[in-house]
mmCIF file of C-alpha atoms in Angstrom:
data_model
loop_
_atom_site.group_PDB
_atom_site.id
_atom_site.type_symbol
_atom_site.label_atom_id
_atom_site.label_comp_id
_atom_site.label_asym_id
_atom_site.label_seq_id
_atom_site.Cartn_x
_atom_site.Cartn_y
_atom_site.Cartn_z
ATOM 1 C CA MET A 1 -13.186 65.091 82.633
ATOM 2 C CA ARG A 2 -16.350 64.490 84.565
ATOM 3 C CA VAL A 3 -17.953 61.067 84.320
ATOM 4 C CA HIS A 4 -21.103 60.308 86.274
ATOM 5 C CA LYS A 5 -21.763 56.823 87.635
ATOM 6 C CA PRO A 6 -25.109 55.083 87.267
ATOM 7 C CA TYR A 7 -27.672 55.355 90.026
ATOM 8 C CA THR A 8 -29.936 52.781 91.690
ATOM 9 C CA PRO A 9 -33.276 52.735 89.781
ATOM 10 C CA ARG A 10 -36.274 54.229 91.535
ATOM 11 C CA PRO A 11 -39.597 52.355 91.768
ATOM 12 C CA GLY A 12 -41.970 52.621 88.814
ATOM 13 C CA CYS A 13 -45.322 54.355 88.827
ATOM 14 C CA HIS A 14 -48.669 53.676 87.162
ATOM 15 C CA PRO A 15 -48.523 53.603 83.359
ATOM 16 C CA PRO A 16 -50.555 55.956 81.169
ATOM 17 C CA ARG A 17 -53.297 54.666 78.913
ATOM 18 C CA LEU A 18 -51.836 54.360 75.416
ATOM 19 C CA SER A 19 -53.250 52.813 72.288
ATOM 20 C CA ILE A 20 -50.449 50.788 70.656
ATOM 21 C CA PRO A 21 -49.887 47.244 72.019
ATOM 22 C CA GLN A 22 -46.313 46.949 73.252
ATOM 23 C CA SER A 23 -45.725 43.673 71.401
ATOM 24 C CA GLU A 24 -46.621 45.441 68.158
ATOM 25 C CA ALA A 25 -44.544 48.488 69.032
ATOM 26 C CA GLN A 26 -41.473 46.361 69.713
ATOM 27 C CA GLY A 27 -41.935 43.797 66.978
ATOM 28 C CA ILE A 28 -41.223 40.936 69.397
ATOM 29 C CA LYS A 29 -43.297 38.524 71.406
ATOM 30 C CA PRO A 30 -44.116 39.511 74.994
ATOM 31 C CA GLY A 31 -42.275 37.670 77.738
ATOM 32 C CA VAL A 32 -39.051 37.101 75.783
ATOM 33 C CA SER A 33 -36.119 37.616 78.153
ATOM 34 C CA VAL A 34 -33.247 40.014 77.489
ATOM 35 C CA LEU A 35 -30.767 37.122 77.537
ATOM 36 C CA THR A 36 -32.819 35.196 74.964
ATOM 37 C CA ARG A 37 -32.998 38.248 72.696
ATOM 38 C CA LEU A 38 -29.225 38.764 72.876
ATOM 39 C CA ARG A 39 -28.573 35.117 72.044
ATOM 40 C CA ARG A 40 -30.642 35.484 68.874
ATOM 41 C CA VAL A 41 -28.221 37.943 67.302
ATOM 42 C CA GLU A 42 -24.507 37.999 66.704
ATOM 43 C CA CYS A 43 -23.903 40.987 68.936
ATOM 44 C CA THR A 44 -21.096 42.795 67.133
ATOM 45 C CA ILE A 45 -22.302 46.052 68.675
ATOM 46 C CA LYS A 46 -21.434 46.123 72.351
ATOM 47 C CA ARG A 47 -20.555 49.705 73.252
ATOM 48 C CA VAL A 48 -22.789 52.563 72.144
ATOM 49 C CA ALA A 49 -22.550 56.339 72.485
ATOM 50 C CA VAL A 50 -25.660 58.490 72.114
ATOM 51 C CA ILE A 51 -24.958 62.152 71.423
ATOM 52 C CA GLY A 52 -27.964 64.195 72.507
ATOM 53 C CA PRO A 53 -30.188 62.959 75.367
ATOM 54 C CA GLY A 54 -33.445 64.339 74.010
ATOM 55 C CA ALA A 55 -36.619 62.309 73.511
ATOM 56 C CA ILE A 56 -35.387 60.153 70.607
ATOM 57 C CA GLY A 57 -31.858 59.794 71.977
ATOM 58 C CA LEU A 58 -33.128 58.633 75.361
ATOM 59 C CA PHE A 59 -35.638 56.270 73.732
ATOM 60 C CA PHE A 60 -33.150 54.508 71.460
ATOM 61 C CA GLY A 61 -30.325 54.546 73.996
ATOM 62 C CA GLY A 62 -32.606 53.471 76.825
ATOM 63 C CA LEU A 63 -33.884 50.419 74.951
ATOM 64 C CA LEU A 64 -30.369 49.426 73.881
ATOM 65 C CA SER A 65 -29.221 49.772 77.493
ATOM 66 C CA ARG A 66 -32.151 47.681 78.669
ATOM 67 C CA LEU A 67 -31.108 45.051 76.124
ATOM 68 C CA GLY A 68 -27.764 44.797 77.901
ATOM 69 C CA LEU A 69 -25.436 46.881 75.735
ATOM 70 C CA ASP A 70 -22.895 49.283 77.253
ATOM 71 C CA VAL A 71 -24.579 52.595 76.443
ATOM 72 C CA TRP A 72 -23.133 56.025 77.196
ATOM 73 C CA PHE A 73 -24.942 59.321 76.743
ATOM 74 C CA LEU A 74 -23.006 62.452 75.821
ATOM 75 C CA ASP A 75 -24.513 65.721 77.019
ATOM 76 C CA LYS A 76 -23.334 69.295 76.612
ATOM 77 C CA SER A 77 -24.981 70.303 79.897
ATOM 78 C CA GLU A 78 -23.229 69.399 83.159
ATOM 79 C CA GLU A 79 -26.402 70.092 85.116
ATOM 80 C CA ARG A 80 -28.588 67.835 82.975
ATOM 81 C CA ALA A 81 -25.933 65.093 82.906
ATOM 82 C CA ALA A 82 -25.799 65.054 86.715
ATOM 83 C CA TYR A 83 -29.609 64.947 86.901
ATOM 84 C CA LEU A 84 -29.860 62.045 84.459
ATOM 85 C CA VAL A 85 -27.302 60.039 86.403
ATOM 86 C CA LYS A 86 -29.042 60.684 89.697
ATOM 87 C CA HIS A 87 -32.577 59.941 88.470
ATOM 88 C CA GLY A 88 -31.992 57.801 85.378
ATOM 89 C CA LEU A 89 -34.543 57.422 82.604
ATOM 90 C CA LEU A 90 -38.250 57.084 83.326
ATOM 91 C CA LEU A 91 -39.685 55.370 80.242
ATOM 92 C CA GLU A 92 -43.462 55.179 79.862
ATOM 93 C CA GLU A 93 -44.649 52.363 77.623
ATOM 94 C CA THR A 94 -47.963 50.622 77.131
ATOM 95 C CA THR A 95 -46.962 47.775 79.430
ATOM 96 C CA GLY A 96 -45.822 49.997 82.267
ATOM 97 C CA VAL A 97 -43.246 52.493 83.392
ATOM 98 C CA THR A 98 -39.617 51.452 83.622
ATOM 99 C CA SER A 99 -36.681 53.080 85.379
ATOM 100 C CA ILE A 100 -33.422 52.580 83.493
ATOM 101 C CA PRO A 101 -30.051 53.597 84.974
ATOM 102 C CA LEU A 102 -27.962 55.803 82.690
ATOM 103 C CA LYS A 103 -24.270 56.412 82.184
ATOM 104 C CA VAL A 104 -23.801 60.046 81.216
ATOM 105 C CA THR A 105 -20.756 62.214 80.642
ATOM 106 C CA THR A 106 -19.906 65.592 79.146
ATOM 107 C CA ASP A 107 -16.470 64.371 78.020
ATOM 108 C CA THR A 108 -15.668 61.678 75.454
ATOM 109 C CA THR A 109 -12.330 60.632 76.947
ATOM 110 C CA GLY A 110 -13.901 58.358 79.567
ATOM 111 C CA ILE A 111 -15.884 56.383 76.977
ATOM 112 C CA GLY A 112 -13.349 55.134 74.472
ATOM 113 C CA PRO A 113 -14.017 53.745 70.984
ATOM 114 C CA CYS A 114 -17.591 52.581 70.381
ATOM 115 C CA ASP A 115 -19.130 50.168 67.920
ATOM 116 C CA LEU A 116 -22.111 52.453 67.336
ATOM 117 C CA VAL A 117 -22.586 56.196 67.745
ATOM 118 C CA ILE A 118 -26.122 57.583 67.463
ATOM 119 C CA ILE A 119 -26.469 61.299 66.745
ATOM 120 C CA CYS A 120 -29.733 62.799 67.984
ATOM 121 C CA VAL A 121 -28.853 66.483 68.320
ATOM 122 C CA LYS A 122 -30.651 69.387 66.690
ATOM 123 C CA SER A 123 -29.528 69.921 63.095
ATOM 124 C CA TYR A 124 -27.571 73.080 63.932
ATOM 125 C CA ASP A 125 -25.493 71.123 66.472
ATOM 126 C CA THR A 126 -24.345 68.494 63.949
ATOM 127 C CA GLU A 127 -20.905 70.060 63.475
ATOM 128 C CA SER A 128 -20.386 70.151 67.225
ATOM 129 C CA ALA A 129 -21.419 66.483 67.477
ATOM 130 C CA ALA A 130 -19.121 65.579 64.566
ATOM 131 C CA SER A 131 -16.164 67.154 66.386
ATOM 132 C CA LEU A 132 -16.607 64.555 69.164
ATOM 133 C CA LEU A 133 -16.396 61.554 66.833
ATOM 134 C CA PRO A 134 -12.598 61.082 66.457
ATOM 135 C CA SER A 135 -12.250 59.894 70.072
ATOM 136 C CA LEU A 136 -15.386 57.699 69.854
ATOM 137 C CA ILE A 137 -14.800 55.673 66.711
ATOM 138 C CA HIS A 138 -12.626 52.858 65.398
ATOM 139 C CA GLN A 139 -12.307 51.740 61.781
ATOM 140 C CA ASN A 140 -15.573 49.763 61.861
ATOM 141 C CA THR A 141 -17.718 52.083 63.981
ATOM 142 C CA LEU A 142 -21.129 52.903 62.542
ATOM 143 C CA VAL A 143 -22.375 56.443 63.051
ATOM 144 C CA LEU A 144 -26.164 56.630 62.805
ATOM 145 C CA THR A 145 -27.829 59.998 62.335
ATOM 146 C CA LEU A 146 -31.444 60.162 63.537
ATOM 147 C CA GLN A 147 -32.098 63.829 62.826
ATOM 148 C CA ASN A 148 -34.704 65.959 61.102
ATOM 149 C CA GLY A 149 -34.026 67.682 57.825
ATOM 150 C CA LEU A 150 -31.170 67.579 55.332
ATOM 151 C CA GLY A 151 -27.423 68.109 55.251
ATOM 152 C CA HIS A 152 -26.218 65.933 58.129
ATOM 153 C CA VAL A 153 -24.353 63.386 56.012
ATOM 154 C CA GLU A 154 -22.371 66.157 54.322
ATOM 155 C CA VAL A 155 -21.208 67.405 57.725
ATOM 156 C CA LEU A 156 -20.292 63.920 58.980
ATOM 157 C CA LYS A 157 -18.339 63.112 55.796
ATOM 158 C CA LYS A 158 -15.816 65.766 56.833
ATOM 159 C CA VAL A 159 -14.642 63.647 59.778
ATOM 160 C CA LEU A 160 -15.200 60.001 58.786
ATOM 161 C CA PRO A 161 -15.558 57.804 55.676
ATOM 162 C CA GLU A 162 -19.029 57.681 54.169
ATOM 163 C CA ARG A 163 -19.076 53.864 54.478
ATOM 164 C CA GLN A 164 -19.296 54.368 58.274
ATOM 165 C CA ILE A 165 -22.315 56.664 58.075
ATOM 166 C CA ALA A 166 -25.830 55.268 58.458
ATOM 167 C CA VAL A 167 -28.929 57.380 57.893
ATOM 168 C CA GLY A 168 -32.038 56.675 59.922
ATOM 169 C CA VAL A 169 -35.630 57.848 59.793
ATOM 170 C CA THR A 170 -37.907 56.889 62.651
ATOM 171 C CA PHE A 171 -41.657 57.260 62.968
ATOM 172 C CA HIS A 172 -41.906 56.512 66.692
ATOM 173 C CA GLY A 173 -43.880 59.089 68.628
ATOM 174 C CA VAL A 174 -41.806 59.969 71.680
ATOM 175 C CA THR A 175 -42.477 62.945 73.925
ATOM 176 C CA LEU A 176 -40.052 64.488 76.387
ATOM 177 C CA VAL A 177 -42.294 65.005 79.418
ATOM 178 C CA GLU A 178 -39.460 66.524 81.439
ATOM 179 C CA THR A 179 -35.741 65.953 81.837
ATOM 180 C CA GLY A 180 -35.152 62.211 82.014
ATOM 181 C CA HIS A 181 -38.845 61.339 81.537
ATOM 182 C CA ILE A 182 -40.128 60.264 78.126
ATOM 183 C CA ARG A 183 -43.450 58.888 76.928
ATOM 184 C CA HIS A 184 -43.645 56.467 74.003
ATOM 185 C CA ALA A 185 -46.993 57.582 72.632
ATOM 186 C CA GLY A 186 -47.034 55.837 69.281
ATOM 187 C CA ALA A 187 -45.122 53.044 67.560
ATOM 188 C CA GLY A 188 -43.847 53.309 64.029
ATOM 189 C CA PRO A 189 -41.180 51.796 61.805
ATOM 190 C CA THR A 190 -37.556 52.864 61.707
ATOM 191 C CA CYS A 191 -35.775 52.767 58.355
ATOM 192 C CA ILE A 192 -31.995 52.662 57.992
ATOM 193 C CA GLY A 193 -29.843 52.919 54.912
ATOM 194 C CA SER A 194 -26.761 54.456 53.378
ATOM 195 C CA PHE A 195 -26.230 57.027 50.644
ATOM 196 C CA LEU A 196 -23.283 54.865 49.565
ATOM 197 C CA PRO A 197 -23.971 51.596 47.670
ATOM 198 C CA ASP A 198 -21.329 49.488 49.410
ATOM 199 C CA GLU A 199 -21.781 45.758 50.158
ATOM 200 C CA LYS A 200 -19.569 45.809 53.263
ATOM 201 C CA ALA A 201 -21.477 48.788 54.611
ATOM 202 C CA ARG A 202 -24.748 46.993 53.879
ATOM 203 C CA GLY A 203 -23.593 43.994 55.897
ATOM 204 C CA GLN A 204 -22.863 46.216 58.899
ATOM 205 C CA LEU A 205 -26.220 47.917 58.520
ATOM 206 C CA ALA A 206 -27.996 44.553 58.458
ATOM 207 C CA LYS A 207 -26.433 43.675 61.833
ATOM 208 C CA LEU A 208 -27.472 47.072 63.219
ATOM 209 C CA VAL A 209 -31.043 46.518 62.014
ATOM 210 C CA GLU A 210 -31.125 43.127 63.754
ATOM 211 C CA ILE A 211 -29.867 44.548 67.046
ATOM 212 C CA LEU A 212 -32.267 47.499 67.018
ATOM 213 C CA THR A 213 -35.184 45.191 66.266
ATOM 214 C CA THR A 214 -34.112 42.857 69.056
ATOM 215 C CA ALA A 215 -34.046 45.841 71.427
ATOM 216 C CA GLY A 216 -37.688 46.551 70.568
ATOM 217 C CA LEU A 217 -37.172 49.098 67.780
ATOM 218 C CA ALA A 218 -38.703 47.410 64.711
ATOM 219 C CA THR A 219 -36.242 48.430 61.985
ATOM 220 C CA LYS A 220 -35.816 47.635 58.311
ATOM 221 C CA LEU A 221 -32.885 48.078 55.956
ATOM 222 C CA VAL A 222 -33.816 50.061 52.844
ATOM 223 C CA ASP A 223 -32.093 50.981 49.587
ATOM 224 C CA ASN A 224 -33.986 54.256 49.129
ATOM 225 C CA ILE A 225 -33.190 56.001 52.403
ATOM 226 C CA GLU A 226 -32.707 59.382 50.702
ATOM 227 C CA GLU A 227 -36.265 59.210 49.329
ATOM 228 C CA ILE A 228 -37.598 58.317 52.774
ATOM 229 C CA VAL A 229 -35.711 61.262 54.283
ATOM 230 C CA TRP A 230 -37.301 63.572 51.724
ATOM 231 C CA ASN A 231 -40.768 62.103 52.212
ATOM 232 C CA LYS A 232 -40.570 62.718 55.958
ATOM 233 C CA LEU A 233 -39.217 66.178 55.192
ATOM 234 C CA MET A 234 -42.436 66.937 53.283
ATOM 235 C CA VAL A 235 -44.483 66.500 56.459
ATOM 236 C CA ASN A 236 -42.106 68.739 58.410
ATOM 237 C CA ILE A 237 -42.299 71.356 55.665
ATOM 238 C CA GLY A 238 -46.085 71.282 55.842
ATOM 239 C CA ILE A 239 -46.309 71.653 59.605
ATOM 240 C CA ASN A 240 -43.301 73.151 61.354
ATOM 241 C CA ALA A 241 -42.833 76.636 59.937
ATOM 242 C CA LEU A 242 -46.563 77.296 59.619
ATOM 243 C CA SER A 243 -47.230 76.258 63.210
ATOM 244 C CA ALA A 244 -44.295 78.363 64.436
ATOM 245 C CA LEU A 245 -45.557 81.431 62.580
ATOM 246 C CA THR A 246 -49.227 81.073 63.484
ATOM 247 C CA ARG A 247 -48.648 79.515 66.938
ATOM 248 C CA LEU A 248 -51.358 76.999 66.181
ATOM 249 C CA LYS A 249 -51.476 73.374 67.273
ATOM 250 C CA ASN A 250 -51.127 70.872 64.436
ATOM 251 C CA GLY A 251 -54.852 70.144 64.178
ATOM 252 C CA ASP A 252 -55.758 73.813 63.948
ATOM 253 C CA LEU A 253 -53.551 74.355 60.896
ATOM 254 C CA VAL A 254 -55.988 72.490 58.644
ATOM 255 C CA LYS A 255 -59.001 74.453 59.887
ATOM 256 C CA SER A 256 -57.969 77.441 57.807
ATOM 257 C CA PRO A 257 -58.272 77.253 53.981
ATOM 258 C CA GLU A 258 -55.577 79.930 53.678
ATOM 259 C CA ILE A 259 -53.081 77.979 55.784
ATOM 260 C CA GLN A 260 -53.938 74.773 53.934
ATOM 261 C CA ASN A 261 -53.132 76.550 50.671
ATOM 262 C CA LEU A 262 -49.770 77.715 52.002
ATOM 263 C CA MET A 263 -49.041 74.183 53.203
ATOM 264 C CA ALA A 264 -49.792 72.778 49.757
ATOM 265 C CA MET A 265 -47.674 75.428 48.039
ATOM 266 C CA ALA A 266 -44.639 74.807 50.281
ATOM 267 C CA ILE A 267 -44.848 71.028 49.841
ATOM 268 C CA THR A 268 -45.391 71.298 46.081
ATOM 269 C CA GLU A 269 -42.185 73.320 45.787
ATOM 270 C CA ALA A 270 -40.284 70.673 47.772
ATOM 271 C CA LEU A 271 -41.735 67.914 45.576
ATOM 272 C CA ALA A 272 -40.415 69.681 42.474
ATOM 273 C CA VAL A 273 -36.938 69.854 44.004
ATOM 274 C CA ALA A 274 -36.977 66.177 44.990
ATOM 275 C CA ARG A 275 -38.059 65.121 41.493
ATOM 276 C CA SER A 276 -35.337 67.264 39.928
ATOM 277 C CA LYS A 277 -32.829 65.366 42.056
ATOM 278 C CA GLY A 278 -34.103 62.128 40.526
ATOM 279 C CA LEU A 279 -35.952 60.981 43.642
ATOM 280 C CA ARG A 280 -39.352 59.303 43.616
ATOM 281 C CA ALA A 281 -41.310 61.925 45.485
ATOM 282 C CA ASN A 282 -44.535 60.966 47.207
ATOM 283 C CA PRO A 283 -47.450 62.300 45.099
ATOM 284 C CA GLN A 284 -49.706 62.167 48.179
ATOM 285 C CA ALA A 285 -47.366 64.317 50.279
ATOM 286 C CA VAL A 286 -49.848 67.180 50.736
ATOM 287 C CA GLU A 287 -52.642 64.880 51.857
ATOM 288 C CA GLU A 288 -50.288 62.982 54.155
ATOM 289 C CA ALA A 289 -49.191 66.224 55.807
ATOM 290 C CA LYS A 290 -52.841 67.145 56.417
ATOM 291 C CA ALA A 291 -53.499 63.664 57.790
ATOM 292 C CA ALA A 292 -50.507 64.039 60.098
ATOM 293 C CA CYS A 293 -51.981 67.298 61.391
ATOM 294 C CA LEU A 294 -55.242 65.565 62.256
ATOM 295 C CA ALA A 295 -53.506 62.529 63.765
ATOM 296 C CA THR A 296 -51.469 64.796 66.065
ATOM 297 C CA ALA A 297 -54.146 67.459 66.475
ATOM 298 C CA GLU A 298 -53.254 68.463 70.042
ATOM 299 C CA ASN A 299 -49.507 68.514 69.457
ATOM 300 C CA ARG A 300 -47.383 71.614 69.258
ATOM 301 C CA SER A 301 -44.709 71.056 66.629
ATOM 302 C CA SER A 302 -41.084 71.065 67.745
ATOM 303 C CA MET A 303 -40.528 74.334 65.889
ATOM 304 C CA LEU A 304 -43.487 75.960 67.618
ATOM 305 C CA GLN A 305 -42.139 74.767 70.973
ATOM 306 C CA ASP A 306 -38.765 76.294 70.115
ATOM 307 C CA VAL A 307 -40.366 79.631 69.242
ATOM 308 C CA LEU A 308 -42.508 79.661 72.380
ATOM 309 C CA ASN A 309 -39.393 78.961 74.451
ATOM 310 C CA LYS A 310 -37.392 81.535 72.465
ATOM 311 C CA LYS A 311 -34.901 78.961 71.241
ATOM 312 C CA ARG A 312 -33.153 78.454 67.940
ATOM 313 C CA THR A 313 -35.214 76.408 65.457
ATOM 314 C CA GLU A 314 -34.285 73.866 62.783
ATOM 315 C CA ILE A 315 -35.696 76.014 59.966
ATOM 316 C CA GLU A 316 -32.378 75.944 58.042
ATOM 317 C CA ALA A 317 -32.413 72.129 57.858
ATOM 318 C CA ILE A 318 -36.063 71.948 56.779
ATOM 319 C CA ASN A 319 -37.531 74.752 54.632
ATOM 320 C CA GLY A 320 -34.130 76.419 54.355
ATOM 321 C CA ALA A 321 -32.557 73.197 53.077
ATOM 322 C CA VAL A 322 -35.164 72.992 50.306
ATOM 323 C CA VAL A 323 -34.344 76.561 49.281
ATOM 324 C CA LYS A 324 -30.617 75.747 49.200
ATOM 325 C CA GLU A 325 -31.122 72.590 47.128
ATOM 326 C CA ALA A 326 -33.463 74.448 44.779
ATOM 327 C CA LYS A 327 -30.993 77.250 44.108
ATOM 328 C CA ALA A 328 -28.331 74.687 43.147
ATOM 329 C CA LEU A 329 -30.810 73.251 40.630
ATOM 330 C CA GLY A 330 -32.019 76.613 39.327
ATOM 331 C CA ILE A 331 -35.533 76.136 40.739
ATOM 332 C CA ALA A 332 -37.560 78.905 42.363
ATOM 333 C CA THR A 333 -39.068 78.155 45.798
ATOM 334 C CA PRO A 334 -40.554 81.503 46.873
ATOM 335 C CA VAL A 335 -42.940 80.110 49.519
ATOM 336 C CA ASN A 336 -40.260 78.147 51.340
ATOM 337 C CA GLU A 337 -37.888 81.091 51.056
ATOM 338 C CA VAL A 338 -40.394 83.456 52.676
ATOM 339 C CA LEU A 339 -41.236 80.923 55.423
ATOM 340 C CA THR A 340 -37.522 80.539 56.169
ATOM 341 C CA ILE A 341 -36.968 84.296 56.327
ATOM 342 C CA LEU A 342 -39.959 84.833 58.610
ATOM 343 C CA VAL A 343 -38.954 82.140 61.105
ATOM 344 C CA LYS A 344 -35.355 83.384 61.154
ATOM 345 C CA GLY A 345 -36.708 86.874 61.705
ATOM 346 C CA ILE A 346 -38.674 85.666 64.738
ATOM 347 C CA GLU A 347 -35.553 83.998 66.137
ATOM 348 C CA LYS A 348 -33.575 87.238 65.885
ATOM 349 C CA SER A 349 -36.299 89.339 67.495
ATOM 350 C CA TYR A 350 -37.117 87.340 70.627
ATOM 351 C CA ASN A 351 -35.955 90.163 72.878
ATOM 352 C CA LEU A 352 -37.980 92.737 70.912
ATOM 353 C CA GLN A 353 -41.370 91.052 71.013
ATOM 354 C CA ALA A 354 -44.169 92.976 72.669
ATOM 355 C CA GLU A 355 -45.610 91.546 75.865
ATOM 356 C CA ARG A 356 -49.339 90.883 76.033
#
């Protein structure tokens, strides 16, 4: 086992110019001390493990650590784990830049049972993350998945009771500038819920919501988390595969009538699947996806970044998941099926692509 000890924080640097007031982003009043925040909640969550130190994992874990909880990060890379321990987290916010010391390990045995485990890995690594859970949980541990796409709960149910699984959807804009350096570029709500209507589970979720909000992550407990997951999925369906295939930034996707048509067709298919599952699908999903393109005009989608870096994408959990759900319902989704095949084809041909 290799466990890395925390480092001494380095001095901060000048903050970037961002548009969201920090008090609004956090949902708390400025100047409230960490001790005061902790006293406001019954802190039943004391030890936390974050699996996956990407942008969202570092953001949530970093703020919980800053609140005073015992937060561990689990990384599959020895090199990155050592770097994060040496340099810590550099968190850019509207009020300044903060250095936060991190505890990072590549082995679960040095952590012990946790009260909360947050899963922030890519969708295709969910099974690997789930295999780490038995040594991290006790009978009341909550496991929160903050991942894109569909199918994560089904994987987690193989290793723990569904009453211990929380599903989260966050709309915070967080960018990984480089290893250990993240920029909080836009505040948004975080919604948490369960696919299981259980009163005891709801009570645990309510405590989690309170702690996350106290940490600065404005969170609400919802009864329709599956619908919210699908509604966020619609935006990903409209942007990710098309940007990966065309290599266009988000804003450029809506400059082409042809690409806009494809976007509408893919989302319309997903809406039909959601409605067939009995979910209240968002009738404005197509327009919201276009609006998201304009609001993040200069962004390269995560799937485009994966393709440019010749990495595996999350196509199976996004467009591919819609195709899978549709087949089970006897619904045709030809556009999403073709988009899935094309992106998977690109993944398998990285070493064959012609150089410019």
